[in-house]
Amino acid sequence: MKISINKKNFSLNSNRNLRISNQIKKDLSLFINKEIPHKYGFITITDVNLTVDYAYAKIFFTVFGGNSVEETLNILNKKSGIMHSYLYKNFHIHTIPTIEFIYDNSIEYGMKISQLIKEANK
């Protein structure tokens, strides 16, 4: 199954795509933990979506504590070239994807919904 997002085709069910996505998630998590200053908060990679040709990756993240989400997004995008090089050195696939970071607000949204449910049950 394929969907089109911003003229790029993202695959949803490919086993190889899932394996590569999970490895990218693991490798970037290690890189971020070592290389991004803790003043930007605790950054967690929540998901990685790859295009069918592995040329582009949308990296979804959350952040707890630290500075604003915008500042964290800026530092991640600033370091994306270094992360691309890191993946190139540690990954053994033909195409290393171009990285785009996107803030994942699903946890924040879930906490708000939980709070509303608690208030409604009082």
Coordinates of C-alpha atoms in Angstrom, one line a residue:
M1 CA 0.0 0.0 0.0
K2 CA 1.4 3.4 -0.9
I3 CA 0.3 6.9 0.0
S4 CA 1.5 10.1 -1.6
I5 CA 2.7 12.9 0.7
N6 CA 4.2 16.0 -0.8
K7 CA 4.8 14.2 -4.1
K8 CA 6.9 11.6 -2.4
N9 CA 5.7 8.0 -2.2
F10 CA 5.9 6.5 1.3
S11 CA 5.5 2.7 1.7
L12 CA 3.4 1.5 4.7
N13 CA 3.8 -2.3 4.8
S14 CA 7.2 -3.3 3.3
N15 CA 9.2 -5.6 5.6
R16 CA 12.5 -4.2 4.3
N17 CA 11.2 -0.7 4.8
L18 CA 10.2 -1.4 8.4
R19 CA 13.6 -3.0 9.1
I20 CA 15.5 0.0 7.7
S21 CA 13.2 2.5 9.4
N22 CA 13.8 0.7 12.8
Q23 CA 17.5 0.7 12.3
I24 CA 17.5 4.4 11.3
K25 CA 15.4 5.1 14.5
K26 CA 17.9 3.2 16.6
D27 CA 21.0 4.8 15.1
L28 CA 19.7 8.4 15.2
S29 CA 18.6 7.9 18.8
L30 CA 22.1 6.9 19.7
F31 CA 23.5 9.9 17.8
I32 CA 21.1 12.4 19.4
N33 CA 21.8 11.0 22.9
K34 CA 25.6 11.5 22.4
E35 CA 25.8 14.6 20.2
I36 CA 22.8 16.9 21.0
P37 CA 23.3 19.0 24.2
H38 CA 20.9 18.1 27.0
K39 CA 19.8 21.7 27.3
Y40 CA 17.4 20.9 24.4
G41 CA 15.6 18.4 26.6
F42 CA 15.1 14.7 26.4
I43 CA 14.6 14.0 22.6
T44 CA 12.9 10.7 21.6
I45 CA 12.5 9.5 18.0
T46 CA 8.9 8.2 17.9
D47 CA 8.7 7.1 14.2
V48 CA 10.5 7.0 10.9
N49 CA 8.7 7.1 7.6
L50 CA 10.7 6.2 4.5
T51 CA 9.9 6.8 0.8
V52 CA 9.6 3.7 -1.3
D53 CA 13.1 4.4 -2.9
Y54 CA 14.6 5.2 0.6
A55 CA 15.6 8.7 -0.7
Y56 CA 13.6 10.6 2.0
A57 CA 12.9 10.0 5.7
K58 CA 10.5 11.8 7.9
I59 CA 11.8 11.5 11.4
F60 CA 9.1 12.1 14.1
F61 CA 10.3 13.2 17.5
T62 CA 9.1 14.3 20.9
V63 CA 10.9 16.4 23.5
F64 CA 10.5 16.7 27.3
G65 CA 12.0 19.5 29.2
G66 CA 14.7 21.8 27.8
N67 CA 14.0 24.7 25.5
S68 CA 11.1 25.2 23.2
V69 CA 10.1 22.7 20.5
E70 CA 11.1 25.2 17.8
E71 CA 14.7 25.5 19.2
T72 CA 15.0 21.7 19.4
L73 CA 13.7 21.4 15.8
N74 CA 16.2 24.0 14.7
I75 CA 19.1 22.2 16.2
L76 CA 18.0 18.8 14.8
N77 CA 17.7 20.3 11.3
K78 CA 21.0 22.0 11.7
K79 CA 22.7 18.7 12.6
S80 CA 20.8 16.7 9.9
G81 CA 23.8 16.8 7.5
I82 CA 26.0 15.3 10.2
M83 CA 23.4 12.7 11.0
H84 CA 23.2 11.9 7.3
S85 CA 27.0 11.3 7.2
Y86 CA 26.7 9.2 10.4
L87 CA 24.1 7.0 8.8
Y88 CA 26.2 6.7 5.6
K89 CA 29.2 5.5 7.6
N90 CA 27.2 3.0 9.8
F91 CA 24.6 1.8 7.3
H92 CA 25.1 -0.6 4.4
I93 CA 22.4 0.3 2.0
H94 CA 22.7 2.0 -1.4
T95 CA 20.7 5.1 -0.7
I96 CA 20.9 7.0 2.6
P97 CA 17.7 9.1 2.9
T98 CA 17.6 12.9 3.2
I99 CA 16.3 13.6 6.7
E100 CA 13.4 15.8 7.7
F101 CA 12.5 16.2 11.3
I102 CA 8.8 16.7 12.4
Y103 CA 7.5 17.3 15.9
D104 CA 5.2 14.5 17.0
N105 CA 2.5 16.0 19.2
S106 CA 0.5 12.7 19.7
I107 CA 1.8 12.2 23.3
E108 CA 0.9 15.7 24.2
Y109 CA -2.5 15.3 22.6
G110 CA -3.1 12.0 24.4
M111 CA -2.3 13.6 27.7
K112 CA -4.8 16.4 27.1
I113 CA -7.5 13.8 26.1
S114 CA -6.7 11.8 29.3
Q115 CA -7.0 15.0 31.4
L116 CA -10.4 15.8 29.8
I117 CA -11.7 12.3 30.5
K118 CA -10.6 12.6 34.1
E119 CA -12.3 15.9 34.5
A120 CA -15.5 14.6 32.8
N121 CA -15.6 11.6 35.2
K122 CA -15.5 13.8 38.3

